[in-house]
Short mmCIF file of N, CA and C in Angstrom, two decimals:
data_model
loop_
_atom_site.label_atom_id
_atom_site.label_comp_id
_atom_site.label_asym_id
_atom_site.label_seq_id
_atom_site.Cartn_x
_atom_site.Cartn_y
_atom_site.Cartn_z
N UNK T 137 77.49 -74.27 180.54
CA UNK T 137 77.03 -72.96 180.95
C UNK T 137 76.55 -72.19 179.73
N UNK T 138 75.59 -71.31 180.00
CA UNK T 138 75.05 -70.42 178.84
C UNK T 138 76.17 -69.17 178.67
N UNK T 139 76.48 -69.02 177.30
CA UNK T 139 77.48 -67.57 176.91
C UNK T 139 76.94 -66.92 177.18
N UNK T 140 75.05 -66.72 177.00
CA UNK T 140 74.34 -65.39 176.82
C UNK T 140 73.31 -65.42 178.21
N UNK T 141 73.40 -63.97 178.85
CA UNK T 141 72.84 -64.08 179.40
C UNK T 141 70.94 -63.59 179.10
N UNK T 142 70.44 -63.33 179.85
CA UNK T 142 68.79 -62.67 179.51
C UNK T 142 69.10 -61.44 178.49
N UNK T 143 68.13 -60.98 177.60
CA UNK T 143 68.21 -60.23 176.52
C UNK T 143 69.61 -60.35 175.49
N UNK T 144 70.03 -61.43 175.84
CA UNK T 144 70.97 -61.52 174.67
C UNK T 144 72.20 -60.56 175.05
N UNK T 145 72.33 -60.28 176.38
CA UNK T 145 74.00 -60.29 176.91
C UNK T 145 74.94 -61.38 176.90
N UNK T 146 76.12 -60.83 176.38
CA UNK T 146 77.22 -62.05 176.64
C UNK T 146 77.35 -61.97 178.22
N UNK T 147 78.67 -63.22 178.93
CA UNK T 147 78.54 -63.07 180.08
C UNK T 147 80.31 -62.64 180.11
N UNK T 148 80.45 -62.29 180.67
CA UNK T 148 81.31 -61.18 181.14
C UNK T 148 82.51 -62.46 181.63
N UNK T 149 83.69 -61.43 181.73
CA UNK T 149 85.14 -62.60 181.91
C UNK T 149 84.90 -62.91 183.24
N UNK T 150 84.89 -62.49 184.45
CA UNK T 150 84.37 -62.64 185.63
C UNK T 150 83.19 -63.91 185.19
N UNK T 151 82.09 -63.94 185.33
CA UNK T 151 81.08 -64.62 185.41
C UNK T 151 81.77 -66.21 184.85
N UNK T 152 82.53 -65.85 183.58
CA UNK T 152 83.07 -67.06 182.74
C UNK T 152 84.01 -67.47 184.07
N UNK T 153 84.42 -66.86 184.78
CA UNK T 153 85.87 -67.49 185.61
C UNK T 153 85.27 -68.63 186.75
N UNK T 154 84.01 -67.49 187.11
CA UNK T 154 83.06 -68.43 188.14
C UNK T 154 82.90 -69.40 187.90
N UNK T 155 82.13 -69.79 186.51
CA UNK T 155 81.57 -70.92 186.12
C UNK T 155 82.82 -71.99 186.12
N UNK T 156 83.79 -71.80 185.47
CA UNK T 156 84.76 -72.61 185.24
C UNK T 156 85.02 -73.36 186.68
N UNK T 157 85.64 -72.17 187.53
CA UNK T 157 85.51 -72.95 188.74
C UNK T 157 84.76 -73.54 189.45
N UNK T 158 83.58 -73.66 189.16
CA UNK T 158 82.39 -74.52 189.44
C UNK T 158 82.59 -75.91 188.59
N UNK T 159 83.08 -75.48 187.73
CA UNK T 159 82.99 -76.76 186.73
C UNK T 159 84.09 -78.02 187.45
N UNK T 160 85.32 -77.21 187.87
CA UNK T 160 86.77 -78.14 188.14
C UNK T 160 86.54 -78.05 189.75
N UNK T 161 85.24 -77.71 190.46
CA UNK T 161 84.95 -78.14 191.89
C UNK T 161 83.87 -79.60 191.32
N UNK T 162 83.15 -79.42 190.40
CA UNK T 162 82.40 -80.50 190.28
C UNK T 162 82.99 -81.58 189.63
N UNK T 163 84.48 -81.26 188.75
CA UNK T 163 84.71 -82.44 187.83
C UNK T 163 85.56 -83.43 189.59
N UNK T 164 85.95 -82.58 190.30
CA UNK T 164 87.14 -83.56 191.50
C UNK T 164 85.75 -83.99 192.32
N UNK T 165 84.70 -83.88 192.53
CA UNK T 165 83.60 -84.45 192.90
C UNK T 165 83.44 -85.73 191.87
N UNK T 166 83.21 -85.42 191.14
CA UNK T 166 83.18 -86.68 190.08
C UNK T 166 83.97 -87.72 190.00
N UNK T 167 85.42 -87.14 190.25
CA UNK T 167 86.50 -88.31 190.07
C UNK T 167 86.42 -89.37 191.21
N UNK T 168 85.42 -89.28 192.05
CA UNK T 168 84.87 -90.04 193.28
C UNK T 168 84.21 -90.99 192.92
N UNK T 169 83.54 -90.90 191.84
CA UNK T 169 82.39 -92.27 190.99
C UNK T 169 83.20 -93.00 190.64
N UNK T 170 82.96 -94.54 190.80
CA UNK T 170 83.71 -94.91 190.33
C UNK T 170 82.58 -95.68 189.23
N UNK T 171 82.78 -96.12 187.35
CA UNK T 171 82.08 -96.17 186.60
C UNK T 171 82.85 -97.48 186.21
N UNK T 172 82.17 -99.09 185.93
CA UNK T 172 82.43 -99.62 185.60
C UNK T 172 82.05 -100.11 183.81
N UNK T 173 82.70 -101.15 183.18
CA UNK T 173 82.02 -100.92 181.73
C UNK T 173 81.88 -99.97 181.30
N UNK T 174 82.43 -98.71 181.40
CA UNK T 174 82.25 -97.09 180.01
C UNK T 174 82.98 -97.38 179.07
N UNK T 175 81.64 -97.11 178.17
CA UNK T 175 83.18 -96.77 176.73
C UNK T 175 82.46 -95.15 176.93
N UNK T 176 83.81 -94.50 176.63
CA UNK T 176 83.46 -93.20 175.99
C UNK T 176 82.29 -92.71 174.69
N UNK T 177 81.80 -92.14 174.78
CA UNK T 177 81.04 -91.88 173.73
C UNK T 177 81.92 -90.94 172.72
N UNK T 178 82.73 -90.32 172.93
CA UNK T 178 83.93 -90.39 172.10
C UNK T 178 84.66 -91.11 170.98
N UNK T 179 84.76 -92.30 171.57
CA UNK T 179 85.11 -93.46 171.00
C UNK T 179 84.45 -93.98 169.82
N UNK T 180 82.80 -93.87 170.60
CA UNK T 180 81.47 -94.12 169.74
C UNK T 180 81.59 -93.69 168.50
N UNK T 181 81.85 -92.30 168.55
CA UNK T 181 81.82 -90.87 167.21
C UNK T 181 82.80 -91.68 166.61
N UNK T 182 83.51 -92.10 166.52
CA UNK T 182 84.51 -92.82 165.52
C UNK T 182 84.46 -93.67 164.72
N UNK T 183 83.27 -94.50 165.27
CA UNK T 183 82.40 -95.25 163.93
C UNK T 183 82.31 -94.97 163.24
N UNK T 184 81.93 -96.00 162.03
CA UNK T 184 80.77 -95.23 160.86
C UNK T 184 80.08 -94.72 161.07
N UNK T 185 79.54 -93.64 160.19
CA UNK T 185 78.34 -93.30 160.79
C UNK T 185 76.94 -93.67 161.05
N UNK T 186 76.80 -94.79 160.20
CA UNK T 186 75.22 -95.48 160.39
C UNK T 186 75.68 -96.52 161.46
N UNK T 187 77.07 -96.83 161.93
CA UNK T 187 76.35 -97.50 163.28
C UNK T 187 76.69 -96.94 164.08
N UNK T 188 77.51 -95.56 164.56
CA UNK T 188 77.10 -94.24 165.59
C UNK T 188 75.69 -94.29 165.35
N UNK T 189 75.26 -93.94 164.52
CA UNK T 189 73.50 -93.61 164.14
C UNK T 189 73.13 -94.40 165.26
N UNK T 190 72.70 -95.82 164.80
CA UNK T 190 72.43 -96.99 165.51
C UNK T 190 72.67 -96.99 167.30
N UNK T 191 73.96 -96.59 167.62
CA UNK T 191 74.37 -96.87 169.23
C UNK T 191 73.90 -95.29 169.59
N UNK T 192 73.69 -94.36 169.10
CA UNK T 192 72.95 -93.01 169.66
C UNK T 192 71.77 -93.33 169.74
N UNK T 193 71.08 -93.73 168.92
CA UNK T 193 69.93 -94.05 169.01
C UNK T 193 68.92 -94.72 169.76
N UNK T 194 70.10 -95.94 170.50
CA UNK T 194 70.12 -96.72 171.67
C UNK T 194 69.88 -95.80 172.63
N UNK T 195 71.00 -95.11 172.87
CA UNK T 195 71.71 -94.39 174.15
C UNK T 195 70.55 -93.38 174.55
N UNK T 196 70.09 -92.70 173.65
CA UNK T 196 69.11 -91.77 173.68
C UNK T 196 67.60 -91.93 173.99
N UNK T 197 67.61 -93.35 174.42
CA UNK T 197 66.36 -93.73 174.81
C UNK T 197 66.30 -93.49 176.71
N UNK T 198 67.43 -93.73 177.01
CA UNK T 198 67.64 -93.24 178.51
C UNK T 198 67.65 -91.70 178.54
N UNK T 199 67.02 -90.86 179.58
CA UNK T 199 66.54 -89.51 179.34
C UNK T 199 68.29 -89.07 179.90
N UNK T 200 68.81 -89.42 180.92
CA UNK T 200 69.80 -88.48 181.51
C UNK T 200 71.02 -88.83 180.08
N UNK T 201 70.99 -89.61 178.79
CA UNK T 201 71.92 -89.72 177.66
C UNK T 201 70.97 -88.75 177.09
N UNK T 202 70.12 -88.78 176.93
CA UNK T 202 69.46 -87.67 175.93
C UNK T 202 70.01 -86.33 175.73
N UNK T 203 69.71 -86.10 177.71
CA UNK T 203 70.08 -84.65 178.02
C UNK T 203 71.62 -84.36 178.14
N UNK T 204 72.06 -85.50 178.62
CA UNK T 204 73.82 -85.04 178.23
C UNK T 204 74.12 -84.83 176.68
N UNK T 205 74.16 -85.95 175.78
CA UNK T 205 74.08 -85.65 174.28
C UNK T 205 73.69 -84.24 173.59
N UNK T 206 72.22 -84.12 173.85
CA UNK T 206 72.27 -82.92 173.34
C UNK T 206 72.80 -82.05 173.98
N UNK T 207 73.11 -81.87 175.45
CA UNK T 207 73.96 -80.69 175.74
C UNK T 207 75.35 -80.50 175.42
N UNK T 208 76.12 -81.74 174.92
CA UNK T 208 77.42 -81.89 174.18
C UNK T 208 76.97 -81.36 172.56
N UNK T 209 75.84 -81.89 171.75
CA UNK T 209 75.74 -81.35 170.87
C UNK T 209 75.22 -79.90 170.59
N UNK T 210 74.64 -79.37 171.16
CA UNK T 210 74.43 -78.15 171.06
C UNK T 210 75.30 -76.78 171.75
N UNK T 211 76.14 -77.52 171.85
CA UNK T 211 77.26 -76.48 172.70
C UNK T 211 78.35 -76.29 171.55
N UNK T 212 79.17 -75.03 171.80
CA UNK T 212 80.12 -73.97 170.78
C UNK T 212 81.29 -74.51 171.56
N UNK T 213 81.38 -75.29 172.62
CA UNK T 213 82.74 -76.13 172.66
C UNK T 213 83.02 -76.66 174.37
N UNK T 214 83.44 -77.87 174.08
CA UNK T 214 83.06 -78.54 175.37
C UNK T 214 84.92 -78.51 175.81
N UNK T 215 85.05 -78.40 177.00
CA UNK T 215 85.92 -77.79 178.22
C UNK T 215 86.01 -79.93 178.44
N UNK T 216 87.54 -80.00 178.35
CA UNK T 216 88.02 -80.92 179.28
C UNK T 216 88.69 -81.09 180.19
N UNK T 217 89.01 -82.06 181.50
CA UNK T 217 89.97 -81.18 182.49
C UNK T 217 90.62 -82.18 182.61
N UNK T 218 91.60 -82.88 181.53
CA UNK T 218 92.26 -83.89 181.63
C UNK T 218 93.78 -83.73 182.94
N UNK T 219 94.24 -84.71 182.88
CA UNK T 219 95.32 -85.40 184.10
C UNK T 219 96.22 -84.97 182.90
N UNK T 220 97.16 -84.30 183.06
CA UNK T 220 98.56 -84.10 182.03
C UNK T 220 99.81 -86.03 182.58
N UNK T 221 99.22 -86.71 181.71
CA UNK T 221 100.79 -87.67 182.03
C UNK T 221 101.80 -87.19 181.48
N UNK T 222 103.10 -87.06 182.08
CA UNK T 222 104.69 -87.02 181.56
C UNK T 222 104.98 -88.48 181.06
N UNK T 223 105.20 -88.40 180.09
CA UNK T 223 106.10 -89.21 179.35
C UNK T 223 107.79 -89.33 179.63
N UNK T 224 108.20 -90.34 179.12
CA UNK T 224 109.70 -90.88 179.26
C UNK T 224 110.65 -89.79 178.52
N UNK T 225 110.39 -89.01 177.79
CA UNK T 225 111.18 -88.00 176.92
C UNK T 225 110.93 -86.50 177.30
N UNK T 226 109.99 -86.40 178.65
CA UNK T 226 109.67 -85.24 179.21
C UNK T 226 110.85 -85.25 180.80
N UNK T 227 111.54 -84.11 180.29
CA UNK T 227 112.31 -83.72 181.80
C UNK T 227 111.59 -83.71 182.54
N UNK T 228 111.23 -83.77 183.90
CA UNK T 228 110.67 -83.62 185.33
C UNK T 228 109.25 -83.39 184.89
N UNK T 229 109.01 -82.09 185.42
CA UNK T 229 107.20 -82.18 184.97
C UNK T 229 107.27 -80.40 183.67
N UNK T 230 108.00 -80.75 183.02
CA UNK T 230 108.48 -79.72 182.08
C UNK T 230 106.69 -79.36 181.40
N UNK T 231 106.36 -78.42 181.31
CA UNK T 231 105.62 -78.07 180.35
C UNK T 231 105.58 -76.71 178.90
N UNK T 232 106.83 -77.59 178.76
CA UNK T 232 107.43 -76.29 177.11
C UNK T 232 105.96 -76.54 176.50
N UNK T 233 106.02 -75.73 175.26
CA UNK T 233 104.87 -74.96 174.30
C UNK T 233 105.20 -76.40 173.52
N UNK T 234 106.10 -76.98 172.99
CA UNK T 234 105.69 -78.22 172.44
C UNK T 234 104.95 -79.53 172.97
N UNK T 235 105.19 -79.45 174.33
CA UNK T 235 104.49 -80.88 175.06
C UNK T 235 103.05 -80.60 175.35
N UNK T 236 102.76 -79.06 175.51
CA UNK T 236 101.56 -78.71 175.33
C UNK T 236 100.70 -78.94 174.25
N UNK T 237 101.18 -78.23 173.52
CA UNK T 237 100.61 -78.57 171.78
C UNK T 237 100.49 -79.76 171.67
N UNK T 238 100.71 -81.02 172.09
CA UNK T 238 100.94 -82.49 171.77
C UNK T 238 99.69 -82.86 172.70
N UNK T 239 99.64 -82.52 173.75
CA UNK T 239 98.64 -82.97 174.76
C UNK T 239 97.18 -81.90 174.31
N UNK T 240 96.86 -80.64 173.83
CA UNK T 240 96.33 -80.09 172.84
C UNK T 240 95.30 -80.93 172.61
N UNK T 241 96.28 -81.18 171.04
CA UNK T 241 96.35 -81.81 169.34
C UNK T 241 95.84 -83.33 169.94
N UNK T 242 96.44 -84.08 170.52
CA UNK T 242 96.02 -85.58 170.54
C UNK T 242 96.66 -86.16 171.58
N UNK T 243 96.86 -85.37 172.80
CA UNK T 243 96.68 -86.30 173.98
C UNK T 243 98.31 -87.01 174.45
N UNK T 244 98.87 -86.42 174.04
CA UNK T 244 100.58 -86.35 174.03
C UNK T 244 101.18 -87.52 173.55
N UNK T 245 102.36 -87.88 173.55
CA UNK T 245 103.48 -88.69 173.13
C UNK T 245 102.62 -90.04 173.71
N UNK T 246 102.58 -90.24 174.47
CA UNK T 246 102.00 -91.36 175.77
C UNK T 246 100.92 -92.43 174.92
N UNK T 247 99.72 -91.53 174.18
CA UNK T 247 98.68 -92.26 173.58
C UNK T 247 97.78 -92.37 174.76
N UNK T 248 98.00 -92.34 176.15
CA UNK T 248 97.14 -92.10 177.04
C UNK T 248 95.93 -91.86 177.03
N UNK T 249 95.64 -90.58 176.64
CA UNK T 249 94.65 -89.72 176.53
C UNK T 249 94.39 -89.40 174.73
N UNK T 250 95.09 -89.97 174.13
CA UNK T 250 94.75 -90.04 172.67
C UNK T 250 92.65 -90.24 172.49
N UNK T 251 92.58 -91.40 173.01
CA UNK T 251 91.37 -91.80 172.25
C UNK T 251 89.78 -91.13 172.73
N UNK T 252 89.87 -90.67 173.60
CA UNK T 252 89.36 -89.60 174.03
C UNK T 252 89.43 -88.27 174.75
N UNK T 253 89.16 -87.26 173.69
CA UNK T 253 89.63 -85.74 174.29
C UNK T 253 88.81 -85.25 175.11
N UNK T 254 87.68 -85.90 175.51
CA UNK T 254 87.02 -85.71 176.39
C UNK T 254 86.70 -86.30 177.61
N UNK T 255 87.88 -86.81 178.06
CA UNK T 255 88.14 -87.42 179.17
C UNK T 255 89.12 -87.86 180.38
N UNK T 256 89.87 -86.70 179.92
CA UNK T 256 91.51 -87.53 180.59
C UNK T 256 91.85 -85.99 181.22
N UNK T 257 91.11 -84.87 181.33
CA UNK T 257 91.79 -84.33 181.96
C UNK T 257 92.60 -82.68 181.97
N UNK T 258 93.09 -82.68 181.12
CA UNK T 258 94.23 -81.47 180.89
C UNK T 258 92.64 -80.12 179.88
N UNK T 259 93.29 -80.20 179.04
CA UNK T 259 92.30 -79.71 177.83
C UNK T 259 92.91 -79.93 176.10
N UNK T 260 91.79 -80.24 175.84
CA UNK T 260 92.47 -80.36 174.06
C UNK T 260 91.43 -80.38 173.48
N UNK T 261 91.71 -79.92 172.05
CA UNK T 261 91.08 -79.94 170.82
C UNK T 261 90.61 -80.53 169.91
N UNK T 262 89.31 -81.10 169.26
CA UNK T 262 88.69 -81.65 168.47
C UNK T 262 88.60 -80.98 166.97
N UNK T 263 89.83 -81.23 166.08
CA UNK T 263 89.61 -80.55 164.90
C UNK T 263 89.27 -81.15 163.89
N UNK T 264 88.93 -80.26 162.63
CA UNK T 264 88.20 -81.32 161.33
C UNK T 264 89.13 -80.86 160.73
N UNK T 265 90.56 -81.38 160.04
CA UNK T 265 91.63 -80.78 159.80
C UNK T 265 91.33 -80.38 158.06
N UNK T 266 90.47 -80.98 157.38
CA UNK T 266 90.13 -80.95 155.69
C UNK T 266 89.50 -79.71 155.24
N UNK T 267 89.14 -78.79 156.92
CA UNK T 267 88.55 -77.79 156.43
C UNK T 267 89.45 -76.36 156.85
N UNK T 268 90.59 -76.91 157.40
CA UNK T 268 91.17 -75.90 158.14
C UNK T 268 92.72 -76.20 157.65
N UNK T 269 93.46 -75.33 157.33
CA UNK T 269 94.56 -75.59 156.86
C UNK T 269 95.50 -76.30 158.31
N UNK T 270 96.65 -76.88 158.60
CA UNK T 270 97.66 -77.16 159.62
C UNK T 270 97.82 -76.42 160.50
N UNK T 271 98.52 -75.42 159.15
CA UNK T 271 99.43 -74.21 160.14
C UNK T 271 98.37 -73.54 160.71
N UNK T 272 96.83 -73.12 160.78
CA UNK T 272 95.80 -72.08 160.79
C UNK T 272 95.76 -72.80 162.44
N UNK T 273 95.75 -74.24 162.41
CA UNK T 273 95.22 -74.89 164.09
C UNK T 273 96.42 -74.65 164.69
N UNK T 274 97.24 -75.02 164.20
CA UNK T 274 99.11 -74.66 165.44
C UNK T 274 99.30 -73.14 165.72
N UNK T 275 98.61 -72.28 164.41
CA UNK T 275 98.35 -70.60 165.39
C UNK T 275 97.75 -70.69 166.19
N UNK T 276 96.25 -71.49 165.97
CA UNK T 276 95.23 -71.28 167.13
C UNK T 276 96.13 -71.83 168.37
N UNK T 277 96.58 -72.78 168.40
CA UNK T 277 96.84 -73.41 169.95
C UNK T 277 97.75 -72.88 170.01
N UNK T 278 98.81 -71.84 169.57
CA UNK T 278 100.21 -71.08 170.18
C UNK T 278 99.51 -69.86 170.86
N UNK T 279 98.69 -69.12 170.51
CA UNK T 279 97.87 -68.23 170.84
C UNK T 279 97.04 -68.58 172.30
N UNK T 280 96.28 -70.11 171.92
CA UNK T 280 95.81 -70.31 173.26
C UNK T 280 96.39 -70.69 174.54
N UNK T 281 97.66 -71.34 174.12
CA UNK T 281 98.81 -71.10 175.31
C UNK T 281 99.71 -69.81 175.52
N UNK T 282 99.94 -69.33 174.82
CA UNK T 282 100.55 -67.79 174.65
C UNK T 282 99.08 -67.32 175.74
N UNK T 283 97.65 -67.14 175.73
CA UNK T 283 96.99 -66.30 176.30
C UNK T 283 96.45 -66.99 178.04
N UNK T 284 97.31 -68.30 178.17
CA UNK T 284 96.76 -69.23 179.33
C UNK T 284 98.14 -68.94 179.82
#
């Protein structure tokens, strides 16, 4: 979805709420496909980079990879609506501020949802940790569960 609307309005908390729920009516539409052979393009990014180079380069010759790609790349942050799994060390379906932060950060205890954060479900974070101190990302995500 666009932040801005015509003349360079932001879009308002309302409008943002809409969209979202458009988004998690279309992602349970989706979970109906069934997709054989995917690797995540997630996964992809984890390469080197000259042979990411190489398999984008591929991918991007099909127009509907083009237009997804760049709309993942040109976006200020992509929304996942991952499946939360409980793990063996989680009481019932407990969701304390630590099991959150774990599912966050990298997809919880489980490894489940580790290898791609863009696919499993719940929501989590893609950080570049060399540019951002530790403690600066564990404020951010106490804050973003503190405000959810």
């Amino acid at each position: 979805m666009d932040v801005q609307k015509e003349c360079n309005q932001q879009v308002n908390e309302e409008d943002l709420v809409v969209a979202l729920e458009h988004m998690i009516r279309m992602a349970a539409e989706l979970n109906s496909i069934i997709v054989t052979d995917n690797v995540e393009v997630g996964m992809l990014t984890a390469l080197p980079r000259p042979i990411w180079a190489n398999i984008r380069n591929e991918l991007i010759k099909d127009s509907m990879n083009f237009d997804s790609l760049r709309s993942i790349e040109e976006s200020i942050c992509v929304i996942c609506l991952d499946k939360w799994k409980i793990d063996e060390n989680t009481p019932g379906d407990s969701r304390d501020q630590v099991s959150m932060a774990e599912q966050i950060l990298y997809g919880g205890k489980d490894m489940v949802n580790s290898s791609n954060r863009c696919s499993d479900g719940v929501w989590g974070m893609n950080t570049e940790i060399s540019s951002v101190d530790g403690i600066v990302i564990n404020r951010l995500v106490e804050d973003l569960i503190h405000y959810t």
